[in-house]
Amino acid sequence: MKRRTFVAERRAPVTRLLAEALREATPLAQRRVEAGAVFVDGRRVRDVARVVLPGETISVVLEARGASSAEPARPTPAPLVVLFEDDAVLAVDKPPGLPAQPTPDGERSLLDLASAHLGRPAGLVHRLDRETSGVTVFGASETATRALAAAFRQGEARKTYLAVVATGVPASGRIDTPLQKDPTRPGRWRAVRTGGGLSAETEFERLWDDGAQALVQLTPRTGRTHQLRAHLASLGFPIVGDALYGGSTGPRCLLHAARLVITPYAFEAPTPGDFPAVREARP
């Protein structure tokens, strides 16, 4: 691992981290900070506006395992799988592991692939988590993008998901516990009835249970961040592979957007092969 370490000096009334990094570790200093390759007194800092005090030690990782920390080697995204396309809408099957939109470190995203396919910027109207697979739609024109965004905002987009959970999940039910950010776990949401959380509603149905794992169909009636993941965790059945919410070990968070209906369209994405329970004998 190659890194450059130096001690911050007083050069102005207020010195920002980015200015120090630019002085000592150009080029691509901002990308290095945002990618988590900069440490202040041994602690990772991603905020380029963070005030640096005289005497603090700044360490910038230049290379790790033979690759630049600012431009890490990443696998080439899989080819775009188009489910449907017309003058207004592009519907694709998002593979797991691909971010829905560009990340600070410049990683290729589904939006990039969709825009390249159209030959113009695709209209981003909704997003799936990185590990979630399945139906994603983009506006193919500005007018269509506005109409699609309004449909999602007004709850007119009807979604159906599949998830793999542990055996024993109830046959069906409705979860309406409000969601709020978990103050103890950054990036995580929790389902609790106190504290004035956001209203959320999920209906679920067990499709089958082979005694080891179960496949459930989920119909969210609201569209909150991490809604399905947090609701299933609150039920005691976190999604397999969802480490953030306590799921058992799996190849990824086994959540799949199987169907999306926005009148007059209806799109479906086939269940991916990395759903281990899907390949088991059904009762």
mmCIF file of N, CA, C and O in Angstrom, residues 11 22 45 60 65 68 85 92 98 107 114 120 135 153 156 160 165 167 180 200 213 221 253 257 261 273-275 282:
data_model
loop_
_atom_site.group_PDB
_atom_site.id
_atom_site.type_symbol
_atom_site.label_atom_id
_atom_site.label_comp_id
_atom_site.label_asym_id
_atom_site.label_seq_id
_atom_site.Cartn_x
_atom_site.Cartn_y
_atom_site.Cartn_z
ATOM 1 N N ARG A 11 -2.429 27.724 7.342
ATOM 2 C CA ARG A 11 -2.150 28.489 6.130
ATOM 3 C C ARG A 11 -3.210 29.561 5.871
ATOM 4 O O ARG A 11 -3.068 30.368 4.994
ATOM 5 N N LEU A 22 -5.292 18.727 -1.842
ATOM 6 C CA LEU A 22 -4.845 19.251 -3.133
ATOM 7 C C LEU A 22 -3.367 19.650 -3.084
ATOM 8 O O LEU A 22 -2.621 19.482 -4.032
ATOM 9 N N VAL A 45 -12.165 10.175 6.736
ATOM 10 C CA VAL A 45 -12.992 11.362 6.570
ATOM 11 C C VAL A 45 -13.390 11.473 5.107
ATOM 12 O O VAL A 45 -12.543 11.414 4.220
ATOM 13 N N VAL A 60 -3.110 10.118 3.022
ATOM 14 C CA VAL A 60 -3.832 9.896 1.776
ATOM 15 C C VAL A 60 -3.332 8.602 1.147
ATOM 16 O O VAL A 60 -2.145 8.480 0.836
ATOM 17 N N ARG A 65 -3.080 -2.507 -2.903
ATOM 18 C CA ARG A 65 -3.025 -3.769 -3.640
ATOM 19 C C ARG A 65 -2.735 -3.532 -5.109
ATOM 20 O O ARG A 65 -3.304 -4.169 -5.994
ATOM 21 N N SER A 68 -4.895 2.148 -7.950
ATOM 22 C CA SER A 68 -5.119 3.484 -7.431
ATOM 23 C C SER A 68 -6.363 3.511 -6.576
ATOM 24 O O SER A 68 -7.412 3.004 -6.961
ATOM 25 N N GLU A 85 -39.231 -1.145 -24.690
ATOM 26 C CA GLU A 85 -38.805 0.190 -25.090
ATOM 27 C C GLU A 85 -39.765 0.760 -26.112
ATOM 28 O O GLU A 85 -40.187 0.078 -27.043
ATOM 29 N N VAL A 92 -35.887 -1.830 -17.992
ATOM 30 C CA VAL A 92 -34.740 -2.740 -18.004
ATOM 31 C C VAL A 92 -34.773 -3.636 -16.769
ATOM 32 O O VAL A 92 -35.477 -3.367 -15.802
ATOM 33 N N LEU A 98 -25.121 -3.540 -9.176
ATOM 34 C CA LEU A 98 -24.920 -2.338 -9.990
ATOM 35 C C LEU A 98 -25.678 -1.171 -9.361
ATOM 36 O O LEU A 98 -26.883 -1.275 -9.108
ATOM 37 N N GLU A 107 -18.186 5.243 -10.369
ATOM 38 C CA GLU A 107 -18.529 3.884 -10.776
ATOM 39 C C GLU A 107 -19.644 3.904 -11.817
ATOM 40 O O GLU A 107 -20.585 4.677 -11.748
ATOM 41 N N ALA A 114 -28.322 3.005 -19.307
ATOM 42 C CA ALA A 114 -29.574 3.356 -19.968
ATOM 43 C C ALA A 114 -29.392 4.569 -20.880
ATOM 44 O O ALA A 114 -29.920 4.614 -21.997
ATOM 45 N N ARG A 120 -28.951 9.469 -25.288
ATOM 46 C CA ARG A 120 -29.267 10.750 -24.653
ATOM 47 C C ARG A 120 -29.535 10.464 -23.185
ATOM 48 O O ARG A 120 -29.722 9.296 -22.803
ATOM 49 N N VAL A 135 -37.039 -5.011 -12.197
ATOM 50 C CA VAL A 135 -37.595 -4.002 -13.105
ATOM 51 C C VAL A 135 -37.236 -2.588 -12.663
ATOM 52 O O VAL A 135 -37.475 -2.195 -11.517
ATOM 53 N N ARG A 153 -44.727 9.555 -7.600
ATOM 54 C CA ARG A 153 -44.960 10.468 -6.486
ATOM 55 C C ARG A 153 -46.388 10.336 -5.959
ATOM 56 O O ARG A 153 -46.625 10.437 -4.747
ATOM 57 N N GLU A 156 -49.178 5.892 -8.023
ATOM 58 C CA GLU A 156 -49.861 5.182 -9.096
ATOM 59 C C GLU A 156 -49.043 4.023 -9.654
ATOM 60 O O GLU A 156 -49.569 3.214 -10.430
ATOM 61 N N THR A 160 -44.425 -5.166 -7.318
ATOM 62 C CA THR A 160 -44.440 -6.474 -6.672
ATOM 63 C C THR A 160 -43.003 -6.969 -6.577
ATOM 64 O O THR A 160 -42.272 -6.955 -7.575
ATOM 65 N N VAL A 165 -36.489 -15.455 2.594
ATOM 66 C CA VAL A 165 -36.343 -15.274 4.041
ATOM 67 C C VAL A 165 -36.209 -16.651 4.688
ATOM 68 O O VAL A 165 -36.273 -17.682 4.019
ATOM 69 N N THR A 167 -37.227 -19.954 6.969
ATOM 70 C CA THR A 167 -38.439 -20.745 7.073
ATOM 71 C C THR A 167 -39.282 -20.308 8.270
ATOM 72 O O THR A 167 -38.759 -19.771 9.250
ATOM 73 N N GLN A 180 -38.473 5.027 10.725
ATOM 74 C CA GLN A 180 -37.638 6.180 11.052
ATOM 75 C C GLN A 180 -36.179 5.752 10.993
ATOM 76 O O GLN A 180 -35.858 4.565 11.093
ATOM 77 N N ALA A 200 -45.860 3.761 6.644
ATOM 78 C CA ALA A 200 -45.412 2.759 5.681
ATOM 79 C C ALA A 200 -46.316 1.548 5.771
ATOM 80 O O ALA A 200 -46.746 1.165 6.858
ATOM 81 N N GLN A 213 -35.808 -22.397 3.778
ATOM 82 C CA GLN A 213 -36.025 -21.010 3.389
ATOM 83 C C GLN A 213 -37.423 -20.873 2.827
ATOM 84 O O GLN A 213 -38.073 -21.867 2.475
ATOM 85 N N ARG A 221 -47.377 -0.655 -0.296
ATOM 86 C CA ARG A 221 -48.423 0.330 -0.563
ATOM 87 C C ARG A 221 -47.900 1.754 -0.423
ATOM 88 O O ARG A 221 -48.587 2.715 -0.765
ATOM 89 N N CYS A 253 -28.293 -9.477 -0.830
ATOM 90 C CA CYS A 253 -29.624 -9.274 -0.273
ATOM 91 C C CYS A 253 -30.616 -9.767 -1.319
ATOM 92 O O CYS A 253 -30.778 -9.150 -2.384
ATOM 93 N N ALA A 257 -37.229 -7.003 -7.699
ATOM 94 C CA ALA A 257 -38.402 -6.271 -8.182
ATOM 95 C C ALA A 257 -38.965 -7.037 -9.379
ATOM 96 O O ALA A 257 -38.470 -6.923 -10.497
ATOM 97 N N VAL A 261 -46.262 -2.013 -12.574
ATOM 98 C CA VAL A 261 -47.397 -1.614 -13.409
ATOM 99 C C VAL A 261 -47.582 -0.113 -13.292
ATOM 100 O O VAL A 261 -47.760 0.426 -12.195
ATOM 101 N N GLY A 273 -31.223 -16.196 -11.134
ATOM 102 C CA GLY A 273 -30.725 -17.505 -10.769
ATOM 103 C C GLY A 273 -30.014 -17.568 -9.447
ATOM 104 O O GLY A 273 -29.761 -18.664 -8.941
ATOM 105 N N ASP A 274 -29.652 -16.406 -8.860
ATOM 106 C CA ASP A 274 -28.951 -16.462 -7.570
ATOM 107 C C ASP A 274 -29.923 -16.528 -6.393
ATOM 108 O O ASP A 274 -29.505 -16.463 -5.248
ATOM 109 N N PHE A 275 -31.217 -16.695 -6.657
ATOM 110 C CA PHE A 275 -32.176 -16.987 -5.597
ATOM 111 C C PHE A 275 -32.084 -18.483 -5.303
ATOM 112 O O PHE A 275 -32.663 -19.294 -6.028
ATOM 113 N N ARG A 282 -40.554 -27.371 -4.898
ATOM 114 C CA ARG A 282 -41.622 -26.672 -4.226
ATOM 115 C C ARG A 282 -42.618 -27.674 -3.640
ATOM 116 O O ARG A 282 -42.799 -28.765 -4.190
#
